[in-house]
Amino acid sequence: MDRPQKVALKNEEAAKIAQALANPVRLKLLGALNQREMHVDELAARLGLPRGNTSAQLRGLHRAGLVAARRDGRRVFYRLSDPAVAAMRAEVYGGF
């Protein structure tokens, strides 16, 4: 892969992350997950959101690589994929 292709790929990855961070519900989810791993129902109750909406937003964060998921029976637990995600969220908030 040559340099322009690598740059284009990095730009696509950065755009995917920026799109995920541009949603206030997703930022709230990242804030909650910064404290500890939680399952969908717990996150929905904690943030006062419908379960379906919470699950859909978590899938978007997962696709962007910002959260990791693990299944335990019928429950799916989410956590931040990397400590850098918390720092990135803090930077978003720090700019305001």
mmCIF file of C-alpha atoms in Angstrom:
data_model
loop_
_atom_site.group_PDB
_atom_site.id
_atom_site.type_symbol
_atom_site.label_atom_id
_atom_site.label_comp_id
_atom_site.label_asym_id
_atom_site.label_seq_id
_atom_site.Cartn_x
_atom_site.Cartn_y
_atom_site.Cartn_z
ATOM 1 C CA MET A 1 0.000 0.000 0.000
ATOM 2 C CA ASP A 2 1.469 3.347 -0.995
ATOM 3 C CA ARG A 3 1.396 6.523 1.098
ATOM 4 C CA PRO A 4 -1.719 8.112 -0.500
ATOM 5 C CA GLN A 5 -3.670 4.908 0.117
ATOM 6 C CA LYS A 6 -2.516 4.813 3.748
ATOM 7 C CA VAL A 7 -3.529 8.452 4.223
ATOM 8 C CA ALA A 8 -6.933 7.790 2.648
ATOM 9 C CA LEU A 9 -7.472 4.833 4.983
ATOM 10 C CA LYS A 10 -6.506 6.908 8.045
ATOM 11 C CA ASN A 11 -8.880 9.672 6.914
ATOM 12 C CA GLU A 12 -11.728 7.155 6.668
ATOM 13 C CA GLU A 13 -10.976 5.813 10.152
ATOM 14 C CA ALA A 14 -10.821 9.329 11.610
ATOM 15 C CA ALA A 15 -14.129 10.267 9.950
ATOM 16 C CA LYS A 16 -15.796 7.148 11.397
ATOM 17 C CA ILE A 17 -14.615 8.082 14.895
ATOM 18 C CA ALA A 18 -15.635 11.735 14.493
ATOM 19 C CA GLN A 19 -19.087 10.666 13.326
ATOM 20 C CA ALA A 20 -19.479 8.419 16.372
ATOM 21 C CA LEU A 21 -18.431 11.241 18.711
ATOM 22 C CA ALA A 22 -20.841 13.706 17.074
ATOM 23 C CA ASN A 23 -23.827 12.130 18.824
ATOM 24 C CA PRO A 24 -24.699 13.321 22.367
ATOM 25 C CA VAL A 25 -26.142 9.940 23.381
ATOM 26 C CA ARG A 26 -22.961 8.195 22.310
ATOM 27 C CA LEU A 27 -20.887 10.656 24.339
ATOM 28 C CA LYS A 28 -23.054 9.885 27.384
ATOM 29 C CA LEU A 29 -22.553 6.164 26.816
ATOM 30 C CA LEU A 30 -18.783 6.617 26.608
ATOM 31 C CA GLY A 31 -18.884 8.599 29.851
ATOM 32 C CA ALA A 32 -20.776 5.828 31.629
ATOM 33 C CA LEU A 33 -18.454 3.163 30.238
ATOM 34 C CA ASN A 34 -15.451 5.181 31.373
ATOM 35 C CA GLN A 35 -16.413 4.140 34.911
ATOM 36 C CA ARG A 36 -16.746 0.389 34.264
ATOM 37 C CA GLU A 37 -18.041 -2.322 31.963
ATOM 38 C CA MET A 38 -21.855 -2.494 31.785
ATOM 39 C CA HIS A 39 -24.550 -4.419 29.954
ATOM 40 C CA VAL A 40 -27.097 -2.780 27.673
ATOM 41 C CA ASP A 41 -29.991 -2.851 30.153
ATOM 42 C CA GLU A 42 -27.873 -1.265 32.868
ATOM 43 C CA LEU A 43 -26.700 1.504 30.542
ATOM 44 C CA ALA A 44 -30.238 2.175 29.318
ATOM 45 C CA ALA A 45 -31.584 2.445 32.871
ATOM 46 C CA ARG A 46 -28.688 4.577 34.046
ATOM 47 C CA LEU A 47 -29.099 7.077 31.192
ATOM 48 C CA GLY A 48 -32.896 6.917 31.021
ATOM 49 C CA LEU A 49 -32.907 5.707 27.418
ATOM 50 C CA PRO A 50 -34.971 3.048 25.653
ATOM 51 C CA ARG A 51 -33.130 -0.264 25.445
ATOM 52 C CA GLY A 52 -33.399 -0.402 21.639
ATOM 53 C CA ASN A 53 -31.914 3.059 21.220
ATOM 54 C CA THR A 54 -29.111 2.253 23.648
ATOM 55 C CA SER A 55 -28.296 -0.954 21.819
ATOM 56 C CA ALA A 56 -28.271 0.792 18.428
ATOM 57 C CA GLN A 57 -25.966 3.550 19.688
ATOM 58 C CA LEU A 58 -23.608 0.989 21.214
ATOM 59 C CA ARG A 59 -23.445 -0.849 17.880
ATOM 60 C CA GLY A 60 -22.368 2.416 16.250
ATOM 61 C CA LEU A 61 -19.653 2.907 18.847
ATOM 62 C CA HIS A 62 -18.554 -0.697 18.351
ATOM 63 C CA ARG A 63 -18.354 -0.285 14.564
ATOM 64 C CA ALA A 64 -16.195 2.816 15.104
ATOM 65 C CA GLY A 65 -13.879 0.775 17.336
ATOM 66 C CA LEU A 66 -14.548 2.893 20.424
ATOM 67 C CA VAL A 67 -16.106 0.145 22.542
ATOM 68 C CA ALA A 68 -15.513 -3.566 22.862
ATOM 69 C CA ALA A 69 -18.281 -6.076 23.514
ATOM 70 C CA ARG A 70 -18.475 -9.476 25.152
ATOM 71 C CA ARG A 71 -21.435 -11.785 25.421
ATOM 72 C CA ASP A 72 -22.366 -13.584 28.632
ATOM 73 C CA GLY A 73 -25.384 -15.743 27.906
ATOM 74 C CA ARG A 74 -28.086 -13.447 26.545
ATOM 75 C CA ARG A 75 -26.472 -10.255 27.821
ATOM 76 C CA VAL A 76 -23.927 -8.172 25.969
ATOM 77 C CA PHE A 77 -21.460 -6.228 28.087
ATOM 78 C CA TYR A 78 -19.643 -3.183 26.746
ATOM 79 C CA ARG A 79 -16.449 -1.442 27.806
ATOM 80 C CA LEU A 80 -14.161 1.191 26.317
ATOM 81 C CA SER A 81 -11.926 -0.478 23.753
ATOM 82 C CA ASP A 82 -8.849 1.462 24.858
ATOM 83 C CA PRO A 83 -7.935 4.011 27.554
ATOM 84 C CA ALA A 84 -7.288 6.471 24.725
ATOM 85 C CA VAL A 85 -11.057 6.581 24.122
ATOM 86 C CA ALA A 86 -11.589 8.221 27.520
ATOM 87 C CA ALA A 87 -8.867 10.754 26.715
ATOM 88 C CA MET A 88 -10.453 11.460 23.323
ATOM 89 C CA ARG A 89 -13.846 12.056 24.958
ATOM 90 C CA ALA A 90 -12.219 14.362 27.510
ATOM 91 C CA GLU A 91 -10.646 16.353 24.674
ATOM 92 C CA VAL A 92 -14.033 16.767 23.012
ATOM 93 C CA TYR A 93 -15.471 18.154 26.263
ATOM 94 C CA GLY A 94 -12.338 20.173 27.028
ATOM 95 C CA GLY A 95 -12.831 22.263 23.902
ATOM 96 C CA PHE A 96 -16.015 23.843 25.277
#
